[in-house]
PDB file of C-alpha atoms and ligand atoms in Angstrom:
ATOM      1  CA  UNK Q 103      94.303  79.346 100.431  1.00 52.00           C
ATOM      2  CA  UNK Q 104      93.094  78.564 103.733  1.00 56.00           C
ATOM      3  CA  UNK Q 105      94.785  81.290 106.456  1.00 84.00           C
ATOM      4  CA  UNK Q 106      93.402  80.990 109.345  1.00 96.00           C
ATOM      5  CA  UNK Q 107      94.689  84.358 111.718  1.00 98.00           C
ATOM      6  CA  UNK Q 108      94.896  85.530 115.360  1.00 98.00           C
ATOM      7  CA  UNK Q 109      93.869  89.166 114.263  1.00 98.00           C
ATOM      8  CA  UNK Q 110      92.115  90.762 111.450  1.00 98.00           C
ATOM      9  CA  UNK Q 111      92.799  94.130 110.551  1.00 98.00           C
ATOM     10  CA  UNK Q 112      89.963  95.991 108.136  1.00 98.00           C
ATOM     11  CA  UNK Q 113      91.107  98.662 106.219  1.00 98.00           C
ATOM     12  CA  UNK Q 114      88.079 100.794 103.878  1.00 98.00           C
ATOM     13  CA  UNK Q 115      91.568 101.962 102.164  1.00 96.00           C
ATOM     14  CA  UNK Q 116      94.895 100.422 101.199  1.00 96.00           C
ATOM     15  CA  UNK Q 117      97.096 102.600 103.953  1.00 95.00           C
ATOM     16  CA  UNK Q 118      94.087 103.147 106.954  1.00 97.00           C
ATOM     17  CA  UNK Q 119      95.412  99.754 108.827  1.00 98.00           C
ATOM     18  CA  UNK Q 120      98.500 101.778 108.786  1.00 98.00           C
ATOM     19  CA  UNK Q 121      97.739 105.205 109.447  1.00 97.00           C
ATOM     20  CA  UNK Q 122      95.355 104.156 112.272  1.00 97.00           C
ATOM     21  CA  UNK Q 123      97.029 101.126 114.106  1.00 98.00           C
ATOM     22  CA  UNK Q 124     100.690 100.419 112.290  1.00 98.00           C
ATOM     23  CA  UNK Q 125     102.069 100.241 115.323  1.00 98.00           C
ATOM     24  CA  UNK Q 126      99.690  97.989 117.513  1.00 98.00           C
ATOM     25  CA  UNK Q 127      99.904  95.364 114.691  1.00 98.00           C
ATOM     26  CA  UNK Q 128     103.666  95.775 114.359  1.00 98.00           C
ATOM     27  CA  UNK Q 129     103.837  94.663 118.469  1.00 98.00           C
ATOM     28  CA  UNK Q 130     101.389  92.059 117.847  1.00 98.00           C
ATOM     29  CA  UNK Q 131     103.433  90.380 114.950  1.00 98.00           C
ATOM     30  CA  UNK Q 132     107.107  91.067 117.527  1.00 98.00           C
ATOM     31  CA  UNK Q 133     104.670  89.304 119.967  1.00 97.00           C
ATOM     32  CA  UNK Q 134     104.299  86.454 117.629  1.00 97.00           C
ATOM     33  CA  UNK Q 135     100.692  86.448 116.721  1.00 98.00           C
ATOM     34  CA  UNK Q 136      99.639  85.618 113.065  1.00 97.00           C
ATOM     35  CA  UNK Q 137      98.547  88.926 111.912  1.00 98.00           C
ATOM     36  CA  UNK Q 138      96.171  89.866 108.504  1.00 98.00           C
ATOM     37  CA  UNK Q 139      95.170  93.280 106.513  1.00 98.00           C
ATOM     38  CA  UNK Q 140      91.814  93.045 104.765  1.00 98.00           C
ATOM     39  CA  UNK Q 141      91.722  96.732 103.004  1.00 98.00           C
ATOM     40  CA  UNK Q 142      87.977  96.621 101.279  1.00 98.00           C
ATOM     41  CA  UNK Q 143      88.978  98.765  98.529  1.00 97.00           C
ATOM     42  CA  UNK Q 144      91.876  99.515  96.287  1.00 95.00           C
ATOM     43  CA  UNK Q 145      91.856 103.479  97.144  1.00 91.00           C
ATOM     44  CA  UNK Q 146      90.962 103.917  93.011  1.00 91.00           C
ATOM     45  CA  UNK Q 147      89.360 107.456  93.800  1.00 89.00           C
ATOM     46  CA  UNK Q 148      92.525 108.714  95.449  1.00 86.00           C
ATOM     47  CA  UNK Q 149      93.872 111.906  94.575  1.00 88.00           C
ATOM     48  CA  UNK Q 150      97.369 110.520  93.482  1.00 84.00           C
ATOM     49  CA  UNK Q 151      98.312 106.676  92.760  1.00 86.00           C
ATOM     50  CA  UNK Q 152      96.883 104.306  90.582  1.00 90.00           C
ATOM     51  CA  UNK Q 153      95.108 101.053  91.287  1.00 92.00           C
ATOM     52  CA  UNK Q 154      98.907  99.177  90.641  1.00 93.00           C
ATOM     53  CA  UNK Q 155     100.725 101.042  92.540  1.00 92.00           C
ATOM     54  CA  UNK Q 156      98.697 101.093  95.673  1.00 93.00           C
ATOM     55  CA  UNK Q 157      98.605  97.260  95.747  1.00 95.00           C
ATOM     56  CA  UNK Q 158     101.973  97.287  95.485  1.00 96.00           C
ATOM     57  CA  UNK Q 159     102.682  99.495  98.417  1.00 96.00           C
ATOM     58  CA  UNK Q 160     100.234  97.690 100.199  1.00 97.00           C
ATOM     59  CA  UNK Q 161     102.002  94.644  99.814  1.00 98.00           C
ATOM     60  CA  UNK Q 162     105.263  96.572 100.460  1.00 97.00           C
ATOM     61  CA  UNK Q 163     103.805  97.737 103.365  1.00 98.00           C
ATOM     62  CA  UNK Q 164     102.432  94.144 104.591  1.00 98.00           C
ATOM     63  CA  UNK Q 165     106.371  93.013 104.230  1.00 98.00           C
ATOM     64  CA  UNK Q 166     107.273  95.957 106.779  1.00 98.00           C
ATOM     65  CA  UNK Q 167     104.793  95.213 109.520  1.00 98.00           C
ATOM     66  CA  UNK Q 168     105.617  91.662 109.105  1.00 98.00           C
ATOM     67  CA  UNK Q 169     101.883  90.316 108.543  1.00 98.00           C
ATOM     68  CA  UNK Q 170     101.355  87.170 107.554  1.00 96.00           C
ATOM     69  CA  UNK Q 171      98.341  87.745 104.581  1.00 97.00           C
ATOM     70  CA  UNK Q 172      97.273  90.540 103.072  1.00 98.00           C
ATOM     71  CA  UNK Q 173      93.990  90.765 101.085  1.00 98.00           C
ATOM     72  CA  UNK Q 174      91.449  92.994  98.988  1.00 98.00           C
ATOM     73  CA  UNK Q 175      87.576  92.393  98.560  1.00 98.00           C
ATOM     74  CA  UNK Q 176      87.494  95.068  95.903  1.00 97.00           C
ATOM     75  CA  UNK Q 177      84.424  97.233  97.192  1.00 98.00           C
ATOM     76  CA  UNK Q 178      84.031 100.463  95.030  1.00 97.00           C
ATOM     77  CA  UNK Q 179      86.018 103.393  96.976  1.00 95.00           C
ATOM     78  CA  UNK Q 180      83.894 106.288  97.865  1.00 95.00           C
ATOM     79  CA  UNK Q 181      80.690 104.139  97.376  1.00 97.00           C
ATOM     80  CA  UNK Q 182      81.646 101.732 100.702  1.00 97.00           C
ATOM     81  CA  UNK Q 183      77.739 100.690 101.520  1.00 97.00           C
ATOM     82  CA  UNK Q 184      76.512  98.693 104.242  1.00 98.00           C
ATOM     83  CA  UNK Q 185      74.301  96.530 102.229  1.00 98.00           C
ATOM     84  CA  UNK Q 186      73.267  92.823 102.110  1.00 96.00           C
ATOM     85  CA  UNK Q 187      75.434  92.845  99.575  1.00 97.00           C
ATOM     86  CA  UNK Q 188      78.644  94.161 100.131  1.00 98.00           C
ATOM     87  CA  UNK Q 189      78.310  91.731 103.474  1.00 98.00           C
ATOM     88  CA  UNK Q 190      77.561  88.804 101.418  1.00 97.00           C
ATOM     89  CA  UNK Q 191      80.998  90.025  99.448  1.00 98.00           C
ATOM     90  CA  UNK Q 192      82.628  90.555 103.364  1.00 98.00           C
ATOM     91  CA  UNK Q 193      81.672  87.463 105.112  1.00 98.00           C
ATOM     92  CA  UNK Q 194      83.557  84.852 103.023  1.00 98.00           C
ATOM     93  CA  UNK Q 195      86.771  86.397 104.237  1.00 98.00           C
ATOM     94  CA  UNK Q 196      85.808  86.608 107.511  1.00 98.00           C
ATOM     95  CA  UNK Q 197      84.793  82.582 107.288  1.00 98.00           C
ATOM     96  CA  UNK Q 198      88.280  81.945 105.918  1.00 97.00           C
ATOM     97  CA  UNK Q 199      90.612  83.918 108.707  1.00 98.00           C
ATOM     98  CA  UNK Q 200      88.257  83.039 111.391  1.00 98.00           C
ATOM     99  CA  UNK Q 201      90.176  85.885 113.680  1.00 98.00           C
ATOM    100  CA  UNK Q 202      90.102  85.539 117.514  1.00 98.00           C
ATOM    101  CA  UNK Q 203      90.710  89.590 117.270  1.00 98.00           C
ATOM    102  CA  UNK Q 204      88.719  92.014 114.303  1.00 98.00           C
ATOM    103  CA  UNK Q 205      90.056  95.017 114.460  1.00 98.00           C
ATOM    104  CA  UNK Q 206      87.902  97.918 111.649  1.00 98.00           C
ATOM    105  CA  UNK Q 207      87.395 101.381 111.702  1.00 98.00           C
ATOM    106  CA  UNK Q 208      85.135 103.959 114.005  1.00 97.00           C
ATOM    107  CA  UNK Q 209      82.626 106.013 113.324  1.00 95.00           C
ATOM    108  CA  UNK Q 210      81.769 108.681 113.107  1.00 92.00           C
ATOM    109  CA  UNK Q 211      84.436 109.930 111.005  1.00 93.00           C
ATOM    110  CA  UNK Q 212      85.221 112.603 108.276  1.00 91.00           C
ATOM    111  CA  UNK Q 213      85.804 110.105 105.359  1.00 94.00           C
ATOM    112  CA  UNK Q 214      82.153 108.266 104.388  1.00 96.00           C
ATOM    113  CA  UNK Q 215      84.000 105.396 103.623  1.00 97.00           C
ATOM    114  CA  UNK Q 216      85.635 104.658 107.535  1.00 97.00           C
ATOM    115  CA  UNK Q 217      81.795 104.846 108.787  1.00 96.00           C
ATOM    116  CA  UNK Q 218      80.191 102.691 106.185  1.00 98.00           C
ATOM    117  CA  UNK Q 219      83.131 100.628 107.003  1.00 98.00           C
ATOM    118  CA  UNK Q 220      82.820 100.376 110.529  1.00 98.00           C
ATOM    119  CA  UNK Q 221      78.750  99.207 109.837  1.00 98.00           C
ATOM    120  CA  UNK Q 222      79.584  96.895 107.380  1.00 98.00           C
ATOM    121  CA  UNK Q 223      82.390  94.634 109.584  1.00 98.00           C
ATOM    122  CA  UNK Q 224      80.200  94.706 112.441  1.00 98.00           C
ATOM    123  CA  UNK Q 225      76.933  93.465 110.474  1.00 98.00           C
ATOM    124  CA  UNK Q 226      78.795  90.987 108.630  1.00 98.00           C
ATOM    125  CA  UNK Q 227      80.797  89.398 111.403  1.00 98.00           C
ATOM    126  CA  UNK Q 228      77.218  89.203 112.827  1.00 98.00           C
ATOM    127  CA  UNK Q 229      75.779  87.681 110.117  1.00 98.00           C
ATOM    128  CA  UNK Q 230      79.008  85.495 109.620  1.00 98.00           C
ATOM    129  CA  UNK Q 231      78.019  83.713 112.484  1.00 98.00           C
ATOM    130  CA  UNK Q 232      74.455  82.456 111.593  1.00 96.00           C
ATOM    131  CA  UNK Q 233      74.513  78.752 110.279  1.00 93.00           C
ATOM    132  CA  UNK Q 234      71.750  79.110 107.928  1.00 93.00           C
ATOM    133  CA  UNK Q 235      73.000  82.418 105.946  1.00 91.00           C
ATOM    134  CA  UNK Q 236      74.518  81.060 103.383  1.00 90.00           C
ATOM    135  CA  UNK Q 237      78.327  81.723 101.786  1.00 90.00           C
ATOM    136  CA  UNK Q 238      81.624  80.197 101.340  1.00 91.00           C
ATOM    137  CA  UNK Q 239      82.848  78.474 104.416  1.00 93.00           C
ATOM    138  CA  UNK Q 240      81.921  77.234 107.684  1.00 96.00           C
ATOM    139  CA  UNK Q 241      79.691  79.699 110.106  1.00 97.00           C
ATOM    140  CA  UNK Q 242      82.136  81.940 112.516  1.00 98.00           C
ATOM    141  CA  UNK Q 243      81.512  85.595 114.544  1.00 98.00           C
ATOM    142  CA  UNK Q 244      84.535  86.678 116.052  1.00 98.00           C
ATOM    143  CA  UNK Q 245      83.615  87.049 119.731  1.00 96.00           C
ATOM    144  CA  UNK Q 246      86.060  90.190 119.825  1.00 96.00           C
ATOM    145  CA  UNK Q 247      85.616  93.240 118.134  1.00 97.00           C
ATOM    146  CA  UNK Q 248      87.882  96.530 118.307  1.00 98.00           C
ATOM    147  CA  UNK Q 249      87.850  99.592 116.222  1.00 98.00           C
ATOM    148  CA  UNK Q 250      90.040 102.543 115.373  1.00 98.00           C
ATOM    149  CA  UNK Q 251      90.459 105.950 114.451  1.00 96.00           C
ATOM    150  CA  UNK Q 252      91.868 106.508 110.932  1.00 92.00           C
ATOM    151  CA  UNK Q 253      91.827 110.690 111.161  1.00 83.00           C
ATOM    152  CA  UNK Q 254      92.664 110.790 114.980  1.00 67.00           C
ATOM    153  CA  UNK Q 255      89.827 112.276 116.164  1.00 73.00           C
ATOM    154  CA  UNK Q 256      90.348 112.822 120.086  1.00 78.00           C
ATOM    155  CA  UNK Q 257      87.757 110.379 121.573  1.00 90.00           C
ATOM    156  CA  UNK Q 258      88.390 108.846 124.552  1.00 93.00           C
ATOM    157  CA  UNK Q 259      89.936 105.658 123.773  1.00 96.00           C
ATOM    158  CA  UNK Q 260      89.622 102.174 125.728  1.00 95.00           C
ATOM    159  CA  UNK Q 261      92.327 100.764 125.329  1.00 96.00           C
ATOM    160  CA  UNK Q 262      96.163 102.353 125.098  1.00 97.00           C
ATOM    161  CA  UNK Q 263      98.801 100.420 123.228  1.00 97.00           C
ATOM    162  CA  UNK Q 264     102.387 101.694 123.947  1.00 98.00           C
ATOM    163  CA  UNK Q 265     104.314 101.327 120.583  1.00 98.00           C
ATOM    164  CA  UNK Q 266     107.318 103.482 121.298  1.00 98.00           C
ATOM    165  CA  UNK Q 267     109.597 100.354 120.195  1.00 98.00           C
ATOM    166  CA  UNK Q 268     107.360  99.701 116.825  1.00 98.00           C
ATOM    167  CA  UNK Q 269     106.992 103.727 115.811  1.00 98.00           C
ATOM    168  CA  UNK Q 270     110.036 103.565 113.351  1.00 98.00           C
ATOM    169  CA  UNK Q 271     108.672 100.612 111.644  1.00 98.00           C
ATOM    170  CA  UNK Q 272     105.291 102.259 111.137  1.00 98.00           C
ATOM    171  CA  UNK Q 273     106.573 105.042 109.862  1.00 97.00           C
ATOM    172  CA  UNK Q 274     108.425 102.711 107.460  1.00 97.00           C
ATOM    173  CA  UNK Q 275     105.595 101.057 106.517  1.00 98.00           C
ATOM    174  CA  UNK Q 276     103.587 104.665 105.798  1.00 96.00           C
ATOM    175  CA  UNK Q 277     106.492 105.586 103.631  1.00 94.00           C
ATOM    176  CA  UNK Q 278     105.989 102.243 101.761  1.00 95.00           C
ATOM    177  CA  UNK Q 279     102.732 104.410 100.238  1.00 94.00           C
ATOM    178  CA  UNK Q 280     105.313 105.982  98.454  1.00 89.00           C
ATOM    179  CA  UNK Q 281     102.113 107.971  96.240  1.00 89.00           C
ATOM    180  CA  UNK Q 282      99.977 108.444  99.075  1.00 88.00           C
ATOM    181  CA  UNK Q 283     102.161 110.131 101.745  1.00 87.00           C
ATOM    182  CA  UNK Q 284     104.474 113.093 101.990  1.00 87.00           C
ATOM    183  CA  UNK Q 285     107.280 112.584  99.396  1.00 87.00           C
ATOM    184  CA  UNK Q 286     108.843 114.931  97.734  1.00 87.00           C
ATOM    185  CA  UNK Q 287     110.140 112.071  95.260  1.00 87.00           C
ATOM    186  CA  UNK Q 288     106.821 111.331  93.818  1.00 84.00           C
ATOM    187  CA  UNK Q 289     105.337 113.865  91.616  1.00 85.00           C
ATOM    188  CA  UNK Q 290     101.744 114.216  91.897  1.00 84.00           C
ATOM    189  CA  UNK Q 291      98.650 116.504  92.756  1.00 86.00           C
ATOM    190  CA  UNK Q 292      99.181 117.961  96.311  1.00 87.00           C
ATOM    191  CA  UNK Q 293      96.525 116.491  98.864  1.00 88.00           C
ATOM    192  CA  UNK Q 294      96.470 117.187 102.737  1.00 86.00           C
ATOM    193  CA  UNK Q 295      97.548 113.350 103.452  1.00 88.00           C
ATOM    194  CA  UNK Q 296     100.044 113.881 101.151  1.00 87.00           C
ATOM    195  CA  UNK Q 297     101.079 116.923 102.969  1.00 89.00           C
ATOM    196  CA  UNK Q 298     104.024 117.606 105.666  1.00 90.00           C
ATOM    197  CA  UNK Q 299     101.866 119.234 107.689  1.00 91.00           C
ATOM    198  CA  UNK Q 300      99.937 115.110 107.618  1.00 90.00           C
ATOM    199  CA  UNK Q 301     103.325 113.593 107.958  1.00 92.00           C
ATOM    200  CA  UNK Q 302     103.889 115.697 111.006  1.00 94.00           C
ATOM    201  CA  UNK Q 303     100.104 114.837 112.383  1.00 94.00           C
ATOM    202  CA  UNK Q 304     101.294 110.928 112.893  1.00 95.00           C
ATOM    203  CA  UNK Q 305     104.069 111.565 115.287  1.00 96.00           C
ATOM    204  CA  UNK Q 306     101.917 114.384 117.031  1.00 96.00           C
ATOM    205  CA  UNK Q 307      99.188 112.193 117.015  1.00 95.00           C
ATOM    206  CA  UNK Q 308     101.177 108.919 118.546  1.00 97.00           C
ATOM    207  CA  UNK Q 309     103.353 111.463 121.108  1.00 97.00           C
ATOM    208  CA  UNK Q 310      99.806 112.903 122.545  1.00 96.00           C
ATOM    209  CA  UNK Q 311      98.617 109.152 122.943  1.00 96.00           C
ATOM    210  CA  UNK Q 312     101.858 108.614 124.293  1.00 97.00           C
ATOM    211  CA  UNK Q 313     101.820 111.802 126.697  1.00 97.00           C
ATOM    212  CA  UNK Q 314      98.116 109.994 128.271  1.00 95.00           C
ATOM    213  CA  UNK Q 315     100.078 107.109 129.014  1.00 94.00           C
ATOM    214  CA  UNK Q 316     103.495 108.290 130.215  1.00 97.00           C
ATOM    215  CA  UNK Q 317     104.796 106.512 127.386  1.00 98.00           C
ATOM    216  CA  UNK Q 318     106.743 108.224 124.154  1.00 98.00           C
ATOM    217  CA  UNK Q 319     104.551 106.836 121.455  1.00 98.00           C
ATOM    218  CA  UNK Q 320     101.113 105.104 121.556  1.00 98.00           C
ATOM    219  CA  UNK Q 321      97.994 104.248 119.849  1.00 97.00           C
ATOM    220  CA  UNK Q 322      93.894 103.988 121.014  1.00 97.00           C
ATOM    221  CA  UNK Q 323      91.863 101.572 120.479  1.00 97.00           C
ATOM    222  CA  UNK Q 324      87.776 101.539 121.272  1.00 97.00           C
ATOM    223  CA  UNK Q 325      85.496  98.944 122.214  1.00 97.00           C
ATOM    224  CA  UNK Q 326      81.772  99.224 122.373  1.00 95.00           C
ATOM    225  CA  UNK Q 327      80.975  96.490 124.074  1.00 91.00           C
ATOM    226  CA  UNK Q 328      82.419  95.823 127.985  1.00 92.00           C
ATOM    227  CA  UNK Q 329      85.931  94.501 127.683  1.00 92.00           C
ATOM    228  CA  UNK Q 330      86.053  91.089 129.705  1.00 90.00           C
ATOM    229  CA  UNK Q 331      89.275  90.227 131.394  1.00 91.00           C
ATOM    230  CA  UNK Q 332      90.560  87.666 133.611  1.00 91.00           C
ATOM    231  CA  UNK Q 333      92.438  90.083 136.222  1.00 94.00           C
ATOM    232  CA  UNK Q 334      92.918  93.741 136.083  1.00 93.00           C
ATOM    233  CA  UNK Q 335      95.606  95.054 134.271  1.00 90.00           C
ATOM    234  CA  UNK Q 336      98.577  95.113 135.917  1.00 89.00           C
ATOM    235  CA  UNK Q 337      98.348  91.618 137.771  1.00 95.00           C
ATOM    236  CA  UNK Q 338      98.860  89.842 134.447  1.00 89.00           C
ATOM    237  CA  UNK Q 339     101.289  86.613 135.214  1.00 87.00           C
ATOM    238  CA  UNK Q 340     101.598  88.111 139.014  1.00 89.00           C
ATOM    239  CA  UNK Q 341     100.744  85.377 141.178  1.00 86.00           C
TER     240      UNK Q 341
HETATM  241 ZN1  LIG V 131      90.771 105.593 104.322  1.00 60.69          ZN
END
């Protein structure tokens, strides 16, 4: 398969694409872009679910959001490494999408996983892009390179994505993790995420985004590097 996307979304978890930026990738798909999930494990170490079931509400959850391709490198969970390595596994994805957006995780961040994450996308899209390091497919670094906050830490964000219109449909998606997130359906060991208390965290979470933006529901987005842009926001399409 050759899929080619606008945006790549990096997961270090089946469920952390959700959790993190449902939403934003929900309005990019409304807006018509060709959105994709990479998660780089299947979430085996997880409390509750097995490997089978978390693909499938990964896939149920791709459906929801509307994205176009949803994929899995298979990197160990809880042993996420930024090695030569496990960016040699990385980089023939990144090769194949060839995004114009990569979106991954932050750091720091209480889960090892979403840090080693966050090292390993941003080495390999580096690497990615030099001719001679050899892989599968053609040479490409995406020139644009996001990240996000899977626990919500309260950083000061970039960027501010108003989702108020897509919140439904992430919750939908989250509740497509029917093992994962509070359910009182699913019998299994009790876990914060799986919590109400964690349920109640994502609207909180989205609402105080929102409340910074004078907007009911949004979610950040970081960039280390300068953000370049033709004209400040706000004269977009204003002549
Ligand atoms: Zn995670």
């Amino acid at each position: 398969m050759n899929t080619e996307v606008d945006v790549l979304c990096v997961g270090a978890h089946p469920d952390d694409v959700e959790v993190g930026i449902g939403g934003l990738v929900h309005k990019l798909v409304r807006a018509g872009h060709n959105v994709g999930i990479l998660d780089l494990t299947r979430g085996e170490m997880g409390t509750r679910g097995s490997i089978e079931e978390r693909a499938a509400e990964a896939q149920d959850a791709a459906r929801i959001l509307g994205v176009t391709v949803r994929e899995n490198v298979g990197l160990p969970d809880g042993a996420i490494t930024n090695t030569h390595e496990a960016q040699g596994l990385v980089i023939p994805y990144l090769r194949r999408f060839r995004p114009k957006v990569l979106i991954a995780p932050h750091e720091p961040d209480r889960h090892p996983d979403h840090s080693a994450a966050h090292r390993l996308i941003a080495d390999a899209n580096y690497f990615s892009g030099l001719a001679k390091l050899e892989s599968e497919g053609a040479p490409y670094r995406c020139p644009r390179v996001y990240f996000y906050r899977v626990y919500g830490e309260s950083v000061q964000p970039q960027m501010l994505f108003d989702i108020t219109q897509e919140f439904p449909v992430k919750l939908r998606a989250l509740q497509a993790f029917r093992s994962q997130f509070f359910n009182p359906q699913y019998e299994g060991a009790p876990t914060y995420v799986a919590s109400e208390a964690f349920w109640e965290s994502i609207r909180s979470r989205a609402a105080y985004w929102g409340s910074r933006a004078g907007v009911e529901f949004a979610e950040p987005l970081y960039a280390i590097e300068p953000v370049i842009l033709a004209v400040p926001p706000g004269l977009e399409g204003v002549v």
